[in-house]
Short mmCIF file of C-alpha atoms and ligand atoms in Angstrom, two decimals:
data_model
loop_
_atom_site.label_atom_id
_atom_site.label_comp_id
_atom_site.label_asym_id
_atom_site.label_seq_id
_atom_site.Cartn_x
_atom_site.Cartn_y
_atom_site.Cartn_z
CA MET C 12 95.17 82.68 100.09
CA GLN C 13 98.12 84.18 98.51
CA LEU C 14 98.47 87.42 98.34
CA PRO C 15 101.46 89.35 97.54
CA ASN C 16 103.15 91.44 100.36
CA TRP C 17 103.46 95.07 100.30
CA PRO C 18 105.69 96.95 99.58
CA VAL C 19 107.32 95.42 96.34
CA TYR C 20 111.14 95.71 96.44
CA GLY C 21 114.48 93.60 95.34
CA ASP C 22 117.66 93.84 93.81
CA ARG C 23 117.37 97.55 91.96
CA GLU C 24 115.95 99.16 95.67
CA LEU C 25 119.45 97.10 97.24
CA ALA C 26 121.88 98.81 94.53
CA LEU C 27 120.40 102.31 94.22
CA LEU C 28 120.43 102.37 98.50
CA ARG C 29 124.45 100.70 98.28
CA GLU C 30 124.92 103.28 96.16
CA VAL C 31 123.87 106.36 98.28
CA LEU C 32 125.35 104.70 101.48
CA GLU C 33 128.87 104.54 99.96
CA SER C 34 128.57 107.99 98.18
CA GLY C 35 128.82 109.73 101.53
CA GLN C 36 125.96 112.44 100.53
CA TRP C 37 123.05 110.98 101.93
CA GLY C 38 120.79 114.56 102.33
CA GLY C 39 118.26 115.94 100.07
CA TYR C 40 121.36 117.19 97.94
CA HIS C 41 122.84 113.97 96.43
CA PRO C 42 121.87 113.79 92.49
CA ILE C 43 119.45 110.74 92.95
CA VAL C 44 117.02 113.07 94.31
CA LYS C 45 117.01 115.18 91.47
CA ARG C 46 116.75 112.04 88.96
CA PHE C 47 114.05 110.92 90.95
CA GLU C 48 111.74 114.54 90.45
CA SER C 49 112.57 114.45 87.01
CA ASP C 50 111.91 110.87 86.39
CA PHE C 51 108.54 111.51 88.43
CA ALA C 52 107.62 114.69 87.08
CA ALA C 53 107.69 113.26 83.66
CA PHE C 54 106.23 110.19 84.21
CA GLN C 55 103.29 112.21 85.51
CA HIS C 56 103.01 114.43 82.47
CA CYS C 57 104.39 117.39 84.81
CA ALA C 58 107.51 120.35 83.53
CA HIS C 59 108.72 120.15 87.57
CA GLY C 60 108.76 118.09 90.40
CA VAL C 61 109.97 119.26 93.51
CA SER C 62 110.53 116.59 96.20
CA LEU C 63 109.40 116.46 99.37
CA ALA C 64 109.68 114.88 102.80
CA ASN C 65 105.72 113.86 102.80
CA GLY C 66 102.46 114.78 100.98
CA THR C 67 101.55 116.62 104.17
CA VAL C 68 104.23 119.11 103.73
CA ALA C 69 103.83 118.93 99.83
CA LEU C 70 99.96 120.27 100.69
CA GLU C 71 101.08 122.63 103.15
CA VAL C 72 104.56 123.95 101.26
CA ALA C 73 101.75 124.23 98.20
CA LEU C 74 99.48 126.52 99.62
CA GLU C 75 102.01 128.96 101.37
CA ALA C 76 103.82 129.11 97.85
CA VAL C 77 100.16 130.45 96.14
CA GLY C 78 99.81 132.39 98.87
CA VAL C 79 96.48 130.64 100.61
CA GLY C 80 96.06 131.89 104.27
CA PRO C 81 94.26 133.90 106.93
CA GLY C 82 91.15 135.19 105.49
CA ASP C 83 90.79 132.54 103.13
CA GLU C 84 88.52 129.90 102.29
CA VAL C 85 89.27 126.49 100.16
CA ILE C 86 87.15 123.81 99.80
CA VAL C 87 87.76 120.45 100.15
CA PRO C 88 85.69 117.01 99.96
CA ALA C 89 84.27 115.64 102.69
CA ILE C 90 85.83 112.66 102.45
CA SER C 91 89.59 112.52 102.40
CA PHE C 92 92.66 111.55 104.28
CA VAL C 93 93.01 114.26 106.98
CA SER C 94 95.99 115.96 105.41
CA THR C 95 93.54 117.78 102.83
CA ALA C 96 92.18 119.69 105.58
CA THR C 97 94.49 120.53 107.81
CA ALA C 98 96.90 121.57 105.22
CA VAL C 99 94.28 124.38 104.78
CA SER C 100 94.15 125.00 108.62
CA ARG C 101 97.52 125.51 109.07
CA ALA C 102 98.08 128.09 106.30
CA GLY C 103 95.94 130.10 109.04
CA ALA C 104 92.78 129.26 106.06
CA THR C 105 89.30 127.56 106.69
CA PRO C 106 88.61 124.82 104.89
CA VAL C 107 85.37 124.53 103.57
CA PHE C 108 83.72 121.09 103.26
CA VAL C 109 81.77 119.75 100.25
CA ASP C 110 80.00 116.25 99.10
CA ILE C 111 81.61 113.81 97.12
CA GLU C 112 79.42 112.25 94.06
CA PRO C 113 77.58 109.04 95.08
CA TYR C 114 80.20 106.19 92.96
CA SER C 115 83.19 108.32 91.92
CA PHE C 116 84.03 109.16 95.38
CA ASN C 117 85.03 112.40 94.24
CA MET C 118 84.15 116.23 95.14
CA ASN C 119 80.57 116.84 93.27
CA PRO C 120 81.34 120.22 91.31
CA GLU C 121 78.16 121.34 91.63
CA ARG C 122 78.55 121.16 95.51
CA ALA C 123 81.95 122.97 95.18
CA ALA C 124 80.45 125.51 93.05
CA ALA C 125 77.60 126.15 95.38
CA ALA C 126 79.73 126.17 98.18
CA VAL C 127 82.26 129.28 96.47
CA SER C 128 82.02 132.73 98.89
CA PRO C 129 83.51 136.05 98.13
CA LYS C 130 86.46 134.77 100.80
CA SER C 131 87.31 131.51 98.31
CA ARG C 132 90.65 131.36 96.98
CA ALA C 133 91.02 127.35 96.37
CA LEU C 134 90.29 124.11 95.59
CA ILE C 135 91.59 120.87 96.31
CA VAL C 136 90.20 118.32 94.50
CA VAL C 137 91.09 114.71 95.60
CA HIS C 138 91.73 111.77 92.72
CA PHE C 139 90.09 109.07 95.60
CA GLY C 140 91.41 105.86 95.81
CA GLY C 141 93.24 106.82 91.97
CA GLN C 142 90.18 107.68 89.98
CA MET C 143 90.48 111.16 88.71
CA ALA C 144 87.72 113.78 89.69
CA ASP C 145 85.49 115.41 87.54
CA MET C 146 88.62 117.59 85.97
CA ASP C 147 86.68 119.27 83.28
CA ARG C 148 84.02 120.40 85.03
CA LEU C 149 86.31 121.33 88.35
CA MET C 150 88.84 123.16 86.29
CA ALA C 151 86.02 125.10 84.68
CA LEU C 152 84.77 126.19 87.75
CA ALA C 153 88.29 127.13 89.21
CA ALA C 154 88.44 129.22 86.06
CA GLU C 155 85.20 130.98 86.27
CA ARG C 156 85.35 131.84 89.80
CA GLY C 157 88.91 132.64 89.83
CA LEU C 158 90.16 130.17 92.26
CA ILE C 159 93.63 128.49 91.84
CA LEU C 160 93.11 124.42 91.36
CA ILE C 161 95.26 121.92 93.38
CA GLU C 162 94.98 118.62 92.79
CA ASP C 163 95.62 116.52 96.18
CA ALA C 164 97.11 113.20 93.74
CA ALA C 165 98.02 111.25 96.86
CA HIS C 166 96.70 108.45 95.46
CA ALA C 167 96.51 109.10 91.95
CA HIS C 168 100.34 108.37 90.38
CA GLY C 169 99.64 107.32 86.91
CA SER C 170 96.03 108.05 86.92
CA GLU C 171 94.79 109.81 83.75
CA TRP C 172 91.79 112.42 82.74
CA LYS C 173 91.70 112.25 79.13
CA GLY C 174 94.89 110.89 78.76
CA ARG C 175 96.38 113.58 80.92
CA ARG C 176 98.19 112.51 84.45
CA ALA C 177 96.90 113.53 88.02
CA GLY C 178 99.63 116.85 89.23
CA SER C 179 99.50 118.14 85.23
CA LEU C 180 96.12 119.56 85.64
CA GLY C 181 95.61 121.91 88.11
CA ARG C 182 98.14 124.75 89.32
CA MET C 183 99.80 122.44 90.94
CA GLY C 184 99.55 118.45 91.94
CA THR C 185 100.61 116.90 95.38
CA PHE C 186 101.83 113.23 96.14
CA SER C 187 102.78 110.81 98.50
CA PHE C 188 105.02 108.32 98.84
CA GLN C 189 104.07 106.81 102.31
CA ASN C 190 104.40 103.17 103.12
CA SER C 191 101.01 102.02 101.60
CA LYS C 192 101.06 104.52 98.23
CA VAL C 193 101.18 103.33 94.76
CA ILE C 194 104.94 103.41 94.87
CA THR C 195 106.60 104.15 98.44
CA ALA C 196 109.78 104.59 100.46
CA GLY C 197 107.79 105.08 103.82
CA GLU C 198 107.66 108.32 103.89
CA GLY C 199 108.50 110.84 101.09
CA GLY C 200 106.28 113.61 98.84
CA MET C 201 106.52 115.78 95.93
CA MET C 202 104.67 118.71 94.22
CA THR C 203 103.93 118.82 90.69
CA THR C 204 103.09 122.04 88.35
CA ASN C 205 103.79 123.58 85.32
CA ASP C 206 104.63 126.67 86.56
CA ALA C 207 108.55 127.11 86.82
CA GLU C 208 108.26 130.04 89.18
CA LEU C 209 105.88 128.25 91.60
CA ALA C 210 108.19 125.05 91.17
CA ALA C 211 110.95 127.63 92.23
CA ARG C 212 109.26 129.32 95.07
CA VAL C 213 108.22 125.57 96.36
CA ARG C 214 112.10 124.49 95.93
CA SER C 215 113.06 127.41 98.29
CA LEU C 216 110.53 127.16 100.70
CA ALA C 217 111.35 123.53 101.26
CA ASP C 218 115.13 124.28 101.66
CA GLN C 219 115.32 127.15 104.30
CA GLY C 220 114.38 130.29 101.77
CA ARG C 221 117.58 129.33 99.78
CA ARG C 222 118.29 130.37 95.69
CA PRO C 223 119.94 127.97 93.06
CA GLY C 224 123.67 129.14 92.52
CA GLU C 225 123.61 131.36 96.14
CA GLY C 226 125.75 130.22 99.30
CA TRP C 227 124.29 127.38 101.70
CA PHE C 228 124.31 129.94 104.36
CA PHE C 229 121.71 132.54 102.17
CA HIS C 230 118.47 132.65 102.97
CA PHE C 231 116.30 134.77 100.92
CA GLU C 232 112.76 133.98 102.29
CA LEU C 233 110.95 131.95 105.61
CA GLY C 234 111.90 128.84 104.45
CA THR C 235 112.10 125.13 106.17
CA ASN C 236 113.55 122.07 105.49
CA TYR C 237 111.38 119.51 104.05
CA ARG C 238 113.95 118.22 101.76
CA MET C 239 113.26 114.16 100.49
CA THR C 240 116.78 112.42 101.59
CA ALA C 241 118.58 110.30 98.99
CA TRP C 242 117.64 106.87 100.86
CA GLN C 243 113.75 107.77 99.77
CA ALA C 244 114.86 109.13 96.50
CA ALA C 245 117.15 105.54 95.59
CA VAL C 246 114.09 103.99 96.90
CA LEU C 247 111.56 105.41 94.52
CA VAL C 248 113.46 105.34 91.30
CA ALA C 249 113.38 102.12 91.43
CA GLN C 250 109.84 101.98 92.41
CA LEU C 251 108.49 104.22 89.88
CA GLU C 252 110.36 101.68 87.26
CA ARG C 253 107.78 98.79 88.50
CA LEU C 254 105.05 101.23 88.63
CA PRO C 255 103.56 100.53 84.94
CA GLU C 256 103.95 96.81 84.94
CA GLN C 257 101.81 97.06 88.46
CA ILE C 258 99.32 99.40 87.13
CA GLY C 259 98.32 97.02 84.35
CA LEU C 260 98.34 94.11 86.62
CA ARG C 261 96.28 95.78 89.20
CA ARG C 262 93.76 97.27 85.91
CA ARG C 263 93.29 93.42 84.77
CA ASN C 264 92.53 92.49 87.95
CA ALA C 265 89.88 95.03 88.94
CA ALA C 266 88.77 94.57 85.25
CA TRP C 267 87.72 91.04 85.61
CA LEU C 268 87.19 91.18 89.54
CA ARG C 269 84.38 93.78 88.46
CA ALA C 270 83.04 91.93 85.35
CA GLU C 271 82.82 88.42 87.61
CA LEU C 272 80.44 90.31 89.92
CA VAL C 273 78.92 92.57 88.24
CA ASP C 274 75.51 90.20 89.11
CA VAL C 275 75.45 91.11 92.48
CA GLU C 276 72.66 92.89 93.92
CA GLY C 277 73.66 96.03 95.92
CA LEU C 278 77.41 95.33 95.51
CA ARG C 279 78.50 98.43 93.48
CA PHE C 280 81.85 99.19 92.58
CA GLN C 281 83.32 102.59 92.01
CA GLU C 282 81.95 104.44 88.87
CA ALA C 283 84.34 106.60 86.57
CA PRO C 284 83.01 108.77 83.99
CA PRO C 285 84.96 107.78 80.69
CA GLN C 286 87.28 110.75 80.51
CA ALA C 287 88.65 109.38 83.58
CA ASN C 288 90.49 106.82 80.93
CA ALA C 289 93.62 105.83 83.54
CA HIS C 290 92.67 104.36 87.17
CA SER C 291 96.19 103.78 89.50
CA TYR C 292 93.71 101.30 91.54
CA TYR C 293 95.56 102.37 94.65
CA LEU C 294 92.14 101.72 96.31
CA LEU C 295 89.18 99.39 94.74
CA LEU C 296 86.49 101.21 96.52
CA GLY C 297 82.72 100.04 96.72
CA ARG C 298 79.36 100.45 98.50
CA ILE C 299 76.88 97.96 99.73
CA ASP C 300 73.68 98.27 100.13
CA ALA C 301 72.53 96.46 102.92
CA ALA C 302 68.88 96.11 101.78
CA ARG C 303 69.54 94.19 98.08
CA CYS C 304 72.28 92.20 99.42
CA GLY C 305 71.76 90.53 102.78
CA ALA C 306 74.61 91.80 104.50
CA THR C 307 75.69 95.05 106.11
CA ARG C 308 79.05 96.60 105.18
CA ASP C 309 80.07 95.89 108.60
CA GLU C 310 78.76 91.94 108.42
CA PHE C 311 80.11 92.33 104.90
CA HIS C 312 83.92 93.50 106.32
CA ARG C 313 84.01 91.10 109.18
CA ALA C 314 83.25 88.22 106.74
CA LEU C 315 85.62 88.92 104.13
CA THR C 316 88.75 89.80 106.79
CA ALA C 317 87.86 86.79 108.45
CA GLN C 318 88.37 84.78 104.56
CA GLY C 319 91.80 86.74 104.48
CA VAL C 320 91.25 89.60 102.33
CA PRO C 321 92.28 92.35 103.68
CA CYS C 322 89.29 95.25 103.39
CA THR C 323 88.69 98.41 105.32
CA PRO C 324 85.16 99.90 106.16
CA PHE C 325 85.65 103.08 104.81
CA TYR C 326 86.89 105.97 107.17
CA PRO C 327 85.26 106.59 110.50
CA HIS C 328 83.91 109.75 109.62
CA THR C 329 83.27 112.41 107.54
CA LEU C 330 86.73 114.83 107.98
CA TYR C 331 84.78 117.74 109.87
CA ALA C 332 82.99 114.74 112.10
CA ASN C 333 86.81 114.68 113.61
CA PRO C 334 87.93 115.76 117.07
CA LEU C 335 89.71 118.60 115.30
CA TYR C 336 87.17 119.48 113.20
CA ARG C 337 84.19 119.57 115.57
CA GLN C 338 85.49 122.24 117.39
CA GLY C 339 85.35 124.63 114.63
CA GLY C 340 87.62 126.32 112.35
CA CYS C 341 85.54 124.96 109.06
CA ARG C 342 82.75 125.54 107.31
CA VAL C 343 80.30 122.63 106.53
CA GLU C 344 77.95 122.30 103.33
CA PRO C 345 75.46 119.75 103.46
CA CYS C 346 77.15 116.30 103.27
CA PRO C 347 74.61 113.32 102.66
CA VAL C 348 76.42 111.33 100.38
CA SER C 349 79.74 111.28 102.58
CA GLU C 350 77.70 110.49 105.61
CA ALA C 351 75.71 107.69 103.88
CA CYS C 352 79.19 106.27 102.50
CA ILE C 353 81.04 106.61 106.33
CA THR C 354 78.78 103.33 106.91
CA ASP C 355 78.11 101.65 103.76
CA ALA C 356 81.60 102.27 101.75
CA PHE C 357 84.36 99.88 101.71
CA TRP C 358 87.90 99.60 100.43
CA LEU C 359 90.36 97.09 99.24
CA PRO C 360 94.10 97.84 98.97
CA GLN C 361 96.25 97.86 95.68
CA ARG C 362 98.02 94.47 96.91
CA VAL C 363 94.52 92.45 96.54
CA LEU C 364 94.35 93.26 92.65
CA MET C 365 98.67 92.20 92.41
CA GLY C 366 98.06 88.34 92.73
CA ASP C 367 98.07 85.89 89.98
CA GLU C 368 94.30 84.29 88.44
CA GLU C 369 93.65 81.71 91.25
CA THR C 370 94.13 84.22 93.76
CA ALA C 371 91.47 86.62 91.77
CA ARG C 372 88.94 83.37 91.92
CA GLU C 373 89.58 83.07 95.47
CA ILE C 374 88.69 86.65 95.86
CA VAL C 375 85.74 86.87 94.07
CA ALA C 376 84.69 83.65 95.82
CA ALA C 377 85.22 85.46 99.29
CA ILE C 378 83.05 88.83 98.40
CA ARG C 379 80.42 86.36 97.06
CA ALA C 380 80.69 84.36 100.58
CA ALA C 381 80.79 87.06 102.58
CA LEU C 382 77.71 89.24 100.70
CA ARG C 383 75.93 85.34 101.76
CA PRO C 384 73.47 85.35 104.53
CA GLY C 385 74.43 82.94 107.08
CA VAL C 386 78.42 82.49 106.37
CA ARG C 387 79.06 85.72 109.06
C1 LIG M 20 93.94 112.08 100.23
C2 LIG M 20 96.20 112.24 100.82
N1 LIG M 20 96.29 113.38 100.83
C3 LIG M 20 97.32 113.75 101.74
C4 LIG M 20 98.08 112.34 102.17
C5 LIG M 20 98.95 113.00 102.83
O1 LIG M 20 100.63 111.84 102.56
P1 LIG M 20 101.46 111.70 103.67
O2 LIG M 20 101.04 110.40 104.64
O3 LIG M 20 103.07 111.71 102.98
O4 LIG M 20 101.93 112.89 104.18
C6 LIG M 20 97.21 111.30 102.28
C7 LIG M 20 97.74 110.01 102.83
O5 LIG M 20 97.99 109.37 103.55
C8 LIG M 20 96.04 110.98 101.64
O6 LIG M 20 95.23 110.02 101.31
#
């Protein structure tokens, strides 16, 4: 099976990297960093973007900028990459894990509402796999209960809720440009917001407490160095230029593949409410009902990968079942859906959706075969 390699790159990345090389200004102050910030923020429908070293520190500095700290609780989904929770813990606050919805894989707004306590300060929603969480209900919850809403949009470059892009709906959004992500420079991150003051605060915290127009050796608050390098920005400017076409290809392939497999009993892909009108398709997520399709998730995963289709059998545990959080330092709400997904969900990475028509047909055949008894 001829799946495209990931990451995708070409002459444009090389030309921009060369520009940086020859400029002699390789750090975060090369103008290409500002250019990427404004290009990316505009792409996400945000007024401001602050580039950062990676998506993890983007979450950390976002929480710091809004003053989340000891004594505060932050509601997070039980299913995400660990940074969504560790950013809260590293701020000295307590992550409160709540359940996801069965087929959107995103935070369940009712479960989030039930988890609010007098200590609740913020809500971090993840647009899992690139599908927007239910922002109408989560934004209403945040407004009603006075919570700061942060979008962890590490998977959601280009994703939309009612035409508004990820990172532009909450108080702030955070993105990752790590190697597997929707666009990548190997590592990288961004904080987006429509609040100029917050953007300036994040920029200062991430740049040693400096202020624009003041000297290099003048530091006004306790900052650190989370700056993105010019190398990262050069690659990301080129990657962003490729993104609309790549997303279009993935959406077409995903729609075709889902339609082809609609008759398969017991295989159910991620489901979006109509308001989630655009999906980045960073991941194609699904769940396997073993009783109905004759294969367990693990059998399906083994059979599919044996046929050359990359597939991940979901996370090995909910965030609270990680060794770190088994020691405590968190609050855990009942999460039966998250726990079920650990045993029956899977995802296919974005490059599975980036091949030609023949490859798409081969993938459909491989998925069907992986669900047939006897193939495993
Ligand atoms: C949902 C989510 N949040 C945050 C991150 C952290 O991003 P990074 O790897 O750039 O630190 C990731 C990355 O894997 C992620 O998947």
